[in-house]
mmCIF file of C-alpha atoms and ligand atoms in Angstrom:
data_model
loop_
_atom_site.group_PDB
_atom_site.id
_atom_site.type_symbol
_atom_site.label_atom_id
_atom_site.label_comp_id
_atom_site.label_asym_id
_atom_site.label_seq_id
_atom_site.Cartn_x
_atom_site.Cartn_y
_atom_site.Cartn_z
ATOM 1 C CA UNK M 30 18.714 -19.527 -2.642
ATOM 2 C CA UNK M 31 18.332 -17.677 0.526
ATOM 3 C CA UNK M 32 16.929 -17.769 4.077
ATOM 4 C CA UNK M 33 14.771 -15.330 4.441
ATOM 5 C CA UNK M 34 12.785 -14.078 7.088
ATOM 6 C CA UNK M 35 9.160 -12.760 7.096
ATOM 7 C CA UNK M 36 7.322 -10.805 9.098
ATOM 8 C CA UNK M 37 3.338 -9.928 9.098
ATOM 9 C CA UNK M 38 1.848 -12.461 7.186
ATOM 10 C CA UNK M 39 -1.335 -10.843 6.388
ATOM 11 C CA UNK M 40 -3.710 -10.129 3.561
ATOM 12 C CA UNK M 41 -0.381 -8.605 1.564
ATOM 13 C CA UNK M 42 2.318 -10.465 3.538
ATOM 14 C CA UNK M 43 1.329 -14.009 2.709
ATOM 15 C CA UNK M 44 0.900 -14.263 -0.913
ATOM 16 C CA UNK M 45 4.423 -12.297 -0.623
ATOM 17 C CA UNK M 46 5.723 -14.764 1.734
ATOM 18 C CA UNK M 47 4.355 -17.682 -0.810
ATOM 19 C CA UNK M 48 5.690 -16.415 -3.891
ATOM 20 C CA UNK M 49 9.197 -16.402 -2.507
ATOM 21 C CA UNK M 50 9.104 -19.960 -0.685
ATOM 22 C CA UNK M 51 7.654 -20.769 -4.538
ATOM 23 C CA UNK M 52 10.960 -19.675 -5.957
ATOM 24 C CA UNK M 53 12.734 -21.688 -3.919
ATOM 25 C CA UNK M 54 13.986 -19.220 -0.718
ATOM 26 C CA UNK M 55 13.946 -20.863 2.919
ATOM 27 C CA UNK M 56 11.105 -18.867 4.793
ATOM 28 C CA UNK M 57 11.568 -18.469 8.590
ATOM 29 C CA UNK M 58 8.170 -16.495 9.434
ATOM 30 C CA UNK M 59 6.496 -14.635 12.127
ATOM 31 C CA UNK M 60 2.831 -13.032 12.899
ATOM 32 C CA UNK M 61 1.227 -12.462 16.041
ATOM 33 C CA UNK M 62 -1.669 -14.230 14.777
ATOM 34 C CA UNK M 63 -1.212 -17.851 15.044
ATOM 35 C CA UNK M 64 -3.707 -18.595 12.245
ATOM 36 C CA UNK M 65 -1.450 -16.620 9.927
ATOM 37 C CA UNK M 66 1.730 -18.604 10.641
ATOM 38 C CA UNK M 67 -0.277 -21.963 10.201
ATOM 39 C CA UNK M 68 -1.224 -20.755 7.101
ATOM 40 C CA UNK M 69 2.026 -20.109 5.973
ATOM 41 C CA UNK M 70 2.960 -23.303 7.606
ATOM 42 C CA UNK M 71 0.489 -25.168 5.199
ATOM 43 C CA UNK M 72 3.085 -23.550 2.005
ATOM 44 C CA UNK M 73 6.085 -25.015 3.301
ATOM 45 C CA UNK M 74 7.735 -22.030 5.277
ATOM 46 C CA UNK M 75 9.022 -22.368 8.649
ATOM 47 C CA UNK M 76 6.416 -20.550 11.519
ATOM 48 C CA UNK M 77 8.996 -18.852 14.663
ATOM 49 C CA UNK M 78 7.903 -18.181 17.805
ATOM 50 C CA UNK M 79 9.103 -14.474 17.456
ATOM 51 C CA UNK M 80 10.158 -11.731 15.374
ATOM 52 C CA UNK M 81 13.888 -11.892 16.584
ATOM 53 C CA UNK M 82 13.651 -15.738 15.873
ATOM 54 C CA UNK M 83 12.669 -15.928 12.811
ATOM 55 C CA UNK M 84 15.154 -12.746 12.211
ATOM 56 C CA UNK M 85 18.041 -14.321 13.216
ATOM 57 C CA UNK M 86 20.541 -16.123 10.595
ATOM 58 C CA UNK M 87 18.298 -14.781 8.036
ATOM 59 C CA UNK M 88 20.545 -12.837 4.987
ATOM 60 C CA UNK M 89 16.885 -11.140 4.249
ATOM 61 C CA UNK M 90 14.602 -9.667 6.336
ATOM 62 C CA UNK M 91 11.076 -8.663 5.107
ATOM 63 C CA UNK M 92 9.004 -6.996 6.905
ATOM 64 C CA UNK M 93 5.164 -6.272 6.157
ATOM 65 C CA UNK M 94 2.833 -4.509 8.767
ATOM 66 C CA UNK M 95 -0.038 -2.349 9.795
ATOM 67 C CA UNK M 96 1.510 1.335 10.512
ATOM 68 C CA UNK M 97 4.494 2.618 11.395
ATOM 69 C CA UNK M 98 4.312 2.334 15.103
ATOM 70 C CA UNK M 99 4.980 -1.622 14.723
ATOM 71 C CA UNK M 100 7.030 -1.427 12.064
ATOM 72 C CA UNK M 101 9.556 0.186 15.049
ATOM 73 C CA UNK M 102 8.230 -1.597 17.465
ATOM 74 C CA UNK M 103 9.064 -5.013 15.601
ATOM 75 C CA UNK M 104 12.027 -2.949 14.234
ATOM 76 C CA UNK M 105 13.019 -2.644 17.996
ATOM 77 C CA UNK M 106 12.666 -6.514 18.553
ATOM 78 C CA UNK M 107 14.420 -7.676 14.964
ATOM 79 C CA UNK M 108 17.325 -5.520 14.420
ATOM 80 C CA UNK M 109 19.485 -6.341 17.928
ATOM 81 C CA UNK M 110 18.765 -10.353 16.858
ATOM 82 C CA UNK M 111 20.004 -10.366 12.903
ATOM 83 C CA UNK M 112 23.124 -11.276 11.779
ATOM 84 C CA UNK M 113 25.172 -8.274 10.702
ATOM 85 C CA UNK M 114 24.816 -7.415 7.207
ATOM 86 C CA UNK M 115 21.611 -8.677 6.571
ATOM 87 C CA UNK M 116 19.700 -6.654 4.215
ATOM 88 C CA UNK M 117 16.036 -5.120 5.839
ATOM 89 C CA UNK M 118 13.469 -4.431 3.846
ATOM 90 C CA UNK M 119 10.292 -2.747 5.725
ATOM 91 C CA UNK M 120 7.790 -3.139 3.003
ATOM 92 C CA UNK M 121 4.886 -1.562 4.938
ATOM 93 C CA UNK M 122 2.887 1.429 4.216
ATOM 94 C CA UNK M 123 4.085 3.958 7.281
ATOM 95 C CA UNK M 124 5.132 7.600 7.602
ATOM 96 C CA UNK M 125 7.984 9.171 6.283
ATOM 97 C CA UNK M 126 9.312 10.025 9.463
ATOM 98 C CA UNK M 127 9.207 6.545 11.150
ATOM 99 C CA UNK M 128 10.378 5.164 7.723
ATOM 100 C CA UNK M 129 13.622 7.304 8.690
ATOM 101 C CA UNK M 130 14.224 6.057 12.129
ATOM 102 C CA UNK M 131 14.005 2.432 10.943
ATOM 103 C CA UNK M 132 17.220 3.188 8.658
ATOM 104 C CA UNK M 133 18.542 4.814 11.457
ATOM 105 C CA UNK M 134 18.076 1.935 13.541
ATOM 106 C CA UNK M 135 18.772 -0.509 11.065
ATOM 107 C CA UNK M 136 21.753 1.101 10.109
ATOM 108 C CA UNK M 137 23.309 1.611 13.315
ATOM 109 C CA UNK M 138 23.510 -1.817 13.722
ATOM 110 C CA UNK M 139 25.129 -2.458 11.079
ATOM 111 C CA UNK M 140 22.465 -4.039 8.781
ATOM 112 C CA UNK M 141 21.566 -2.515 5.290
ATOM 113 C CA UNK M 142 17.966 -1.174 5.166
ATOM 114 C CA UNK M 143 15.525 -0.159 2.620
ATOM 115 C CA UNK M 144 12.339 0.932 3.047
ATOM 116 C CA UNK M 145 10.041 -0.464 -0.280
ATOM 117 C CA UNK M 146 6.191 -0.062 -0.318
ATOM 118 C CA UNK M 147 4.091 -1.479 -2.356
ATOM 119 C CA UNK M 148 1.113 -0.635 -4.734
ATOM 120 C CA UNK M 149 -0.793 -3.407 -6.588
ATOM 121 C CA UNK M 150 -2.734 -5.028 -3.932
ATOM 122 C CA UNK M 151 -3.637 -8.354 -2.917
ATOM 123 C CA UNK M 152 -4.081 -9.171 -6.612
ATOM 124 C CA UNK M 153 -0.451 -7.721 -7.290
ATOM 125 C CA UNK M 154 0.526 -9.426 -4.416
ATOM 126 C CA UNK M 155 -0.654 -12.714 -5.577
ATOM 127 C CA UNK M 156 0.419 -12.552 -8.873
ATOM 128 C CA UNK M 157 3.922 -11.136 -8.079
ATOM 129 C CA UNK M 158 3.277 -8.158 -9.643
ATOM 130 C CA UNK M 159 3.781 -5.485 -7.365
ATOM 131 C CA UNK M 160 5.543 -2.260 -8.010
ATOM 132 C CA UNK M 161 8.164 -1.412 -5.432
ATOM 133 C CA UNK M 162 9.355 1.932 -4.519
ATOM 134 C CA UNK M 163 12.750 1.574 -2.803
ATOM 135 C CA UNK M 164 14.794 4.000 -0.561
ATOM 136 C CA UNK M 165 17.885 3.053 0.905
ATOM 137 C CA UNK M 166 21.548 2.451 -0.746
ATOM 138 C CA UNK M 167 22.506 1.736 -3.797
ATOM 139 C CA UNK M 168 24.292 -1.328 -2.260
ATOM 140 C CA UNK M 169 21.539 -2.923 -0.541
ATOM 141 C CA UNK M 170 19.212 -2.067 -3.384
ATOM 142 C CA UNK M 171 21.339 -4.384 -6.014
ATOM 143 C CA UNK M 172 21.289 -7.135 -2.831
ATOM 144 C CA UNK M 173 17.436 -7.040 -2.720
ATOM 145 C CA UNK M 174 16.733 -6.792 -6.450
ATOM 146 C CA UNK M 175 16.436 -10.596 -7.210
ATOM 147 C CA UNK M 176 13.950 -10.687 -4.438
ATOM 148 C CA UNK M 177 12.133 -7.942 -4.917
ATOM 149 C CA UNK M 178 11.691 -9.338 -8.844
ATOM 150 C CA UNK M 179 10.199 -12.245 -7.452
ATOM 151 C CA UNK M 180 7.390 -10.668 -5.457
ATOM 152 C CA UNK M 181 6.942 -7.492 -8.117
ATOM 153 C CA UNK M 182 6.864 -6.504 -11.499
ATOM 154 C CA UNK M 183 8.569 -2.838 -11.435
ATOM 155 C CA UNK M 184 11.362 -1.967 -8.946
ATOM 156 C CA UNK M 185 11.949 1.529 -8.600
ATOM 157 C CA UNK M 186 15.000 2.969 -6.799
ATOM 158 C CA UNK M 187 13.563 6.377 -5.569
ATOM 159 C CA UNK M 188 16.691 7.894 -3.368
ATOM 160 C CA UNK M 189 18.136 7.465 0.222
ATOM 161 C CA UNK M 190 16.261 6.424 3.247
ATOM 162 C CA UNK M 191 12.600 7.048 2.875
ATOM 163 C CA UNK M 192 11.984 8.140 -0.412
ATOM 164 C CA UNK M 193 9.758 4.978 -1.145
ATOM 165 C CA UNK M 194 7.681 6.045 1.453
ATOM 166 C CA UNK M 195 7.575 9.478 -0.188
ATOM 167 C CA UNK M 196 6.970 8.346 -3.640
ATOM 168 C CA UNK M 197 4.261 6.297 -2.412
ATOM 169 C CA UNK M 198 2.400 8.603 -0.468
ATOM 170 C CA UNK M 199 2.620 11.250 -3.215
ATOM 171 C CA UNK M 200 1.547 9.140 -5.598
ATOM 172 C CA UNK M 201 -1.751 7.931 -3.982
ATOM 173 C CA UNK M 202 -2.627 11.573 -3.035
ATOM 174 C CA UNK M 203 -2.879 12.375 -6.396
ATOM 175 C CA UNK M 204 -4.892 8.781 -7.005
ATOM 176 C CA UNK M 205 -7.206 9.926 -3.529
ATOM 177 C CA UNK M 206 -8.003 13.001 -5.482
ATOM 178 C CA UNK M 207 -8.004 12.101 -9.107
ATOM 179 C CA UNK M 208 -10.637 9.713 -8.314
ATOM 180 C CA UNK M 209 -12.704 12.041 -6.714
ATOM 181 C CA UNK M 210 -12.421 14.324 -9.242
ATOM 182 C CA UNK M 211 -13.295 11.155 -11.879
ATOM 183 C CA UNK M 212 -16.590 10.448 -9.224
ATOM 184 C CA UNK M 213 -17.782 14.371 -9.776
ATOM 185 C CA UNK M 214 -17.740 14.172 -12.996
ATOM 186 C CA UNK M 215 -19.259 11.046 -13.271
ATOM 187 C CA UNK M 216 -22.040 11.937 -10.729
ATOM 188 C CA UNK M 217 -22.463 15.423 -12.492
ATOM 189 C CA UNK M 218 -22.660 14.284 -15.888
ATOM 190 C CA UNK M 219 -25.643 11.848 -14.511
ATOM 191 C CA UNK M 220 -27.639 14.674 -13.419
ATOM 192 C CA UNK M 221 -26.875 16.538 -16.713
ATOM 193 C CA UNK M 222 -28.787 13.584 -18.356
ATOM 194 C CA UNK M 223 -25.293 12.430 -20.319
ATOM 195 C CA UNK M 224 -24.976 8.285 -20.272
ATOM 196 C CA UNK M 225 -22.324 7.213 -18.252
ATOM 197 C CA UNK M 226 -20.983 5.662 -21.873
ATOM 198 C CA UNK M 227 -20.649 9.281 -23.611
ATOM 199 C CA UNK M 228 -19.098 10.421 -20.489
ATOM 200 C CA UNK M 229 -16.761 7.730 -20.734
ATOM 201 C CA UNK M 230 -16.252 7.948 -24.197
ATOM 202 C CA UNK M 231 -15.287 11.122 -24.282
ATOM 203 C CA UNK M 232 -13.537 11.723 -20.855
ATOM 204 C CA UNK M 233 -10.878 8.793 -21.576
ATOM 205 C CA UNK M 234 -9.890 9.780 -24.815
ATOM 206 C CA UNK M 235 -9.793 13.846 -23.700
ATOM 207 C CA UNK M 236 -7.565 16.144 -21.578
ATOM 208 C CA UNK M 237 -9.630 14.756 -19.002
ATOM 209 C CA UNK M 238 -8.119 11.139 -19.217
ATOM 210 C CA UNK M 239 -6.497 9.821 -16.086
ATOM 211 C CA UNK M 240 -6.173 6.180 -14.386
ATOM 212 C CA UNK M 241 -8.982 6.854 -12.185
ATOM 213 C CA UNK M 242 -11.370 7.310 -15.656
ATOM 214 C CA UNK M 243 -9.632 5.191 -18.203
ATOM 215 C CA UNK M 244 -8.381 1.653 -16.008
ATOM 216 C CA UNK M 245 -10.464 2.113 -12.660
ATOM 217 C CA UNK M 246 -13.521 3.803 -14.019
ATOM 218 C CA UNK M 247 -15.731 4.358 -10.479
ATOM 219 C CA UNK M 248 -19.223 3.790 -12.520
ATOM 220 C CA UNK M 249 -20.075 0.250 -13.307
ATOM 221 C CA UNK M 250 -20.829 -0.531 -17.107
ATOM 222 C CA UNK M 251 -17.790 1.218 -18.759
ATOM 223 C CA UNK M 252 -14.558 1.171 -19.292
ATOM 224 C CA UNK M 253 -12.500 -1.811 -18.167
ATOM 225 C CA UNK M 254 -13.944 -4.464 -15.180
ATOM 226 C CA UNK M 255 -13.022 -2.715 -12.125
ATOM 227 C CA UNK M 256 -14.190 -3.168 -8.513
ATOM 228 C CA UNK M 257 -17.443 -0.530 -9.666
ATOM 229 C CA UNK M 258 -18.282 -3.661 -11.724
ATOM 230 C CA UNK M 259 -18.234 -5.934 -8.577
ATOM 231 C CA UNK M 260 -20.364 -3.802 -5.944
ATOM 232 C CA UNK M 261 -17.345 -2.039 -4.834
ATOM 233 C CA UNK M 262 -15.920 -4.827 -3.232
ATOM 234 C CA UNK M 263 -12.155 -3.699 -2.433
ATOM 235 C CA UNK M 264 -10.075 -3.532 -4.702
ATOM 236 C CA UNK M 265 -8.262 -0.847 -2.713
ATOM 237 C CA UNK M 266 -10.225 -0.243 1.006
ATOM 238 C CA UNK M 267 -11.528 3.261 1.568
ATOM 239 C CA UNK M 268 -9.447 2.756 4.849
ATOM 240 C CA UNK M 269 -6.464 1.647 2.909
ATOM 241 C CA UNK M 270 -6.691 5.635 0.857
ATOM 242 C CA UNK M 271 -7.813 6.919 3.865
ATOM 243 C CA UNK M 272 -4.462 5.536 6.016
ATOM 244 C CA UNK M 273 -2.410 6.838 2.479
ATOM 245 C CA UNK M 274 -3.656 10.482 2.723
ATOM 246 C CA UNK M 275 -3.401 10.446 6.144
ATOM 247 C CA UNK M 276 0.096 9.995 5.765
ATOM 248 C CA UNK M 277 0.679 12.525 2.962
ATOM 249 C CA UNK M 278 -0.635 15.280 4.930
ATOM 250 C CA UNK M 279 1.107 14.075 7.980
ATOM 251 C CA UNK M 280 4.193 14.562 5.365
ATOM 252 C CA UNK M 281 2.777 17.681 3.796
ATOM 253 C CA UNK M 282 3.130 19.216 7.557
ATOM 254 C CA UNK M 283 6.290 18.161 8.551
ATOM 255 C CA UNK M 284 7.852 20.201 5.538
ATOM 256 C CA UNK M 285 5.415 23.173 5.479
ATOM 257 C CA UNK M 286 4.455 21.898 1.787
ATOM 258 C CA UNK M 287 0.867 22.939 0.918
ATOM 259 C CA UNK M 288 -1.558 20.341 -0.657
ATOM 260 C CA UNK M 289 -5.003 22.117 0.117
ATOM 261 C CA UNK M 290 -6.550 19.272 -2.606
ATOM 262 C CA UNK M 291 -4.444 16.090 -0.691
ATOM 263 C CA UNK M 292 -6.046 17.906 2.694
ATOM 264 C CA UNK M 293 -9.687 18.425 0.757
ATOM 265 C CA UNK M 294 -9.168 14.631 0.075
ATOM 266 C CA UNK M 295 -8.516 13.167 3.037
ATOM 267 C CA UNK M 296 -12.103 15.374 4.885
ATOM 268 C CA UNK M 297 -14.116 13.386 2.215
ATOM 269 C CA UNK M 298 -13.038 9.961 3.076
ATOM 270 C CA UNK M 299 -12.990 10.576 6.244
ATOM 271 C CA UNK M 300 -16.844 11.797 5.725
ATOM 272 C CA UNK M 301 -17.565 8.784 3.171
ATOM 273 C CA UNK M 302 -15.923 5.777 5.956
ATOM 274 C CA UNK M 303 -18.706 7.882 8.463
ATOM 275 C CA UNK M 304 -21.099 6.926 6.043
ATOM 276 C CA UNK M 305 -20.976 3.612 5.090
ATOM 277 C CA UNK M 306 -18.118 3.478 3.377
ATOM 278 C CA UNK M 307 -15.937 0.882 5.267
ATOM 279 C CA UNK M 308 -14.757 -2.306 3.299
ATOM 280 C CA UNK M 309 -15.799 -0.830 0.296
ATOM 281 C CA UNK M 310 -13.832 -0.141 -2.562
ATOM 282 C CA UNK M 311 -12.430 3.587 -2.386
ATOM 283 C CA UNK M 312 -13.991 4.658 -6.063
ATOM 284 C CA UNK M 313 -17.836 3.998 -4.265
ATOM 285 C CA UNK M 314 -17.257 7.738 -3.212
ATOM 286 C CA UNK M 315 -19.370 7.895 -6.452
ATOM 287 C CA UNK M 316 -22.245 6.746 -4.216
ATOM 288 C CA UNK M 317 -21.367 8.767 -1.371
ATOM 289 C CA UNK M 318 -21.114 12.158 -3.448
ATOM 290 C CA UNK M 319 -24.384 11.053 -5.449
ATOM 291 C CA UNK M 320 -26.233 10.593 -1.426
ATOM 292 C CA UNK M 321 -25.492 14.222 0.122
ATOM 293 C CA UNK M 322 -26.536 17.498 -0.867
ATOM 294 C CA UNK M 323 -24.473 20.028 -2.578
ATOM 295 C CA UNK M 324 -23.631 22.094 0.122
ATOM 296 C CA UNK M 325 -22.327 18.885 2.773
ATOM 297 C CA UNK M 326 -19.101 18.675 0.967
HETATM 298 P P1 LIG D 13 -2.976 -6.791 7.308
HETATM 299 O O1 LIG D 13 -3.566 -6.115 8.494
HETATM 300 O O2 LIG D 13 -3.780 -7.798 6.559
HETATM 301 O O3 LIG D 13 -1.574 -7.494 7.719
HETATM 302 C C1 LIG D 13 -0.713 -7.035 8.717
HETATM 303 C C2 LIG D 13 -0.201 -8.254 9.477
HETATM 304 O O4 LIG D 13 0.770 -7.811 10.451
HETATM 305 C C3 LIG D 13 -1.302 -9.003 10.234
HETATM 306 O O5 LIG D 13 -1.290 -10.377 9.890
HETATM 307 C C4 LIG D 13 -0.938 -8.769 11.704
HETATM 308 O O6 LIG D 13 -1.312 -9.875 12.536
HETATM 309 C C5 LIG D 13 0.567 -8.615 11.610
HETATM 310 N N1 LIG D 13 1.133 -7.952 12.772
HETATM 311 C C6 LIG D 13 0.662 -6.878 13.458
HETATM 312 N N2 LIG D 13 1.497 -6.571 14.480
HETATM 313 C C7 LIG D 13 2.506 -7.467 14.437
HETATM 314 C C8 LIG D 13 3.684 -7.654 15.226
HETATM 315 N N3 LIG D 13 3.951 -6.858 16.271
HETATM 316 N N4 LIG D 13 4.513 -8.677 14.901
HETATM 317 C C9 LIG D 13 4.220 -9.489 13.848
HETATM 318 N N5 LIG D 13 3.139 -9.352 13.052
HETATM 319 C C10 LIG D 13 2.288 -8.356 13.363
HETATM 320 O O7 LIG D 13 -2.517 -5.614 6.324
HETATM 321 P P2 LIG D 13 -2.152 -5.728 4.760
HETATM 322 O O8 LIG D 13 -3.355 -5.428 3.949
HETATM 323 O O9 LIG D 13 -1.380 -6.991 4.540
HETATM 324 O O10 LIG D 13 -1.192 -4.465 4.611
HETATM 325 C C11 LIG D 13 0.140 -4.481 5.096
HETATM 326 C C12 LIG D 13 0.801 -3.173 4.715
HETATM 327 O O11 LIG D 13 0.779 -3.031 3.287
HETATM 328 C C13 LIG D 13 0.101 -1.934 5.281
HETATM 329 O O12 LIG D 13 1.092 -1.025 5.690
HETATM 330 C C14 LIG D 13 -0.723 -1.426 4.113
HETATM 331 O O13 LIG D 13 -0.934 -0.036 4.171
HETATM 332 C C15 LIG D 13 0.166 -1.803 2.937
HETATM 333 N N6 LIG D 13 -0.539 -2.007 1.669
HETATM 334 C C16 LIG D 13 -1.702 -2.742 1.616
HETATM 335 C C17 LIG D 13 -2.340 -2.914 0.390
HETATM 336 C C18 LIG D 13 -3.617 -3.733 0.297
HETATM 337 O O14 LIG D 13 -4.257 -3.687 -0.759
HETATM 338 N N7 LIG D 13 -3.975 -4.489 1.315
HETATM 339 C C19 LIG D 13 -1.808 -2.335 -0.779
HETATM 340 C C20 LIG D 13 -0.608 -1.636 -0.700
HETATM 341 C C21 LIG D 13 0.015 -1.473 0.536
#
């Protein structure tokens, strides 16, 4: 078993944090909220009074916050205070670009980084079911394995430094706009007087099929229970897709690549949080396309 530190012990953080200390790992943890570390306090883990102290001696370090600002920031605090060696693992959602500096820094120092978001959620989270994409070395990829099993379900090993971040990002662009394509149609057939059952029907099993339709189907009444079913209760935020294709198009810049759809996207949340769409579930763009008039969008 290992000592392991852990740092932002929020809505994903915690149940991450828990599911390790549940497997037996010594926890040394740190969050600038203090209601966060008594929480984690409550499972058995050890609260630090900083970053660098829960950091140091550890042979992990896990790392789960906001944006990529703090992850260097807390990068900046952790890295000069860890043993040499220790394995880094920045499982935050943050830009490609910062994502790289944090191996840089990491590396320097002679620690072995990785950078491994997530997808799954607070469920996946939870439930230790998460699906990690992982850049970094091959070497302190195998370290990190047996940990990474216990908080996920799939590991994937996506390339050097940063290609997590890239695989992630790319990945929920396409989700950001498959689901708004699933919401048109939805919204369209409506008007067209088809049941949201034919649609359904027909739309999952045809060329049209896609995750958004067939597992996370944005109209409540069909298809699998999904947050539509609940009122739209997150799920997966409208801020949280918002933040992702932010970050894509950030990416998208950086390497002249055009994604006119992933840009298209990101206007529409953007419009949709404007308009009553914070803390809702992402797929209640439904309701937001179904409240404006063809020519707003
Ligand atoms: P959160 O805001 O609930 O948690 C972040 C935690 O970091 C908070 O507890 C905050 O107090 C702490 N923190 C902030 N600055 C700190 C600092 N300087 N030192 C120590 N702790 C600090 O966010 P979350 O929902 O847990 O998401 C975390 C990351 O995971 C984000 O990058 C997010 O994009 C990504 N993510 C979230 C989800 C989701 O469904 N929530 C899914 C996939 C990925």
């Amino acid at each position: 078993m290992a000592r392991v530190a852990f740092v932002g012990l929020g809505n994903m953080g915690l149940p991450m944090a828990i599911n390790l200390a549940k497997a037996g790992h010594e926890l040394h943890v740190y969050d600038t909220v203090s209601e966060a570390l008594a929480n984690a306090k409550a499972e058995g883990m050890h609260p630090a009074a900083s970053a660098a102290e829960a950091a140091a001696g550890a042979e992990f370090i896990i790392t789960m916050l906001p944006n990529g600002s703090i992850a260097l920031k807390v990068f900046g605090e952790i890295v000069p205070a860890a043993d040499k060696g220790a394995v880094i693992i920045d499982c935050s959602t943050i830009d490609v670009g910062s994502a790289r500096e944090a191996h840089r820094m990491a590396g320097d120092a002679g620690l072995m980084p990785l950078d491994a978001p997530v997808s799954g959620g607070t469920s996946g989270a939870a439930a230790g079911t998460l699906t990690f994409m992982v850049g970094g070395s091959k070497a302190a990829f195998d370290k990190a394995l047996p940990l990474l099993n216990v908080m996920g379900g799939k590991v994937v090993h996506c390339g050097d430094g940063g290609a997590g971040q890239a695989a992630k990002i790319c990945n929920n662009m396409l989700l950001g706009i498959s689901m708004i394509g699933a919401c048109e149609a939805f919204a369209l057939a409506d008007k067209l007087g088809l049941s949201a059952q034919a649609a359904f029907d027909v739309i999952s099993t045809s060329s049209g099929s896609c995750w958004s339709v067939n597992t996370y189907c944005p109209v409540p009444g069909v298809g699998p229970k999904s947050p539509a079913d609940n009122g739209y209760k997150p799920g997966f935020a409208a801020e949280l897709m918002t933040k992702d294709l932010g970050l894509s198009q950030q990416a998208a810049e950086e390497v002249h690549q055009a994604t006119p759809m992933g840009a298209h996207a990101l206007a529409l949340y953007r419009q949709f949080l404007d308009n009553n769409g914070s803390g809702r579930d992402f797929s209640a763009m439904i309701e937001y396309l179904r409240s404006i008039q063809r020519d707003q969008a």
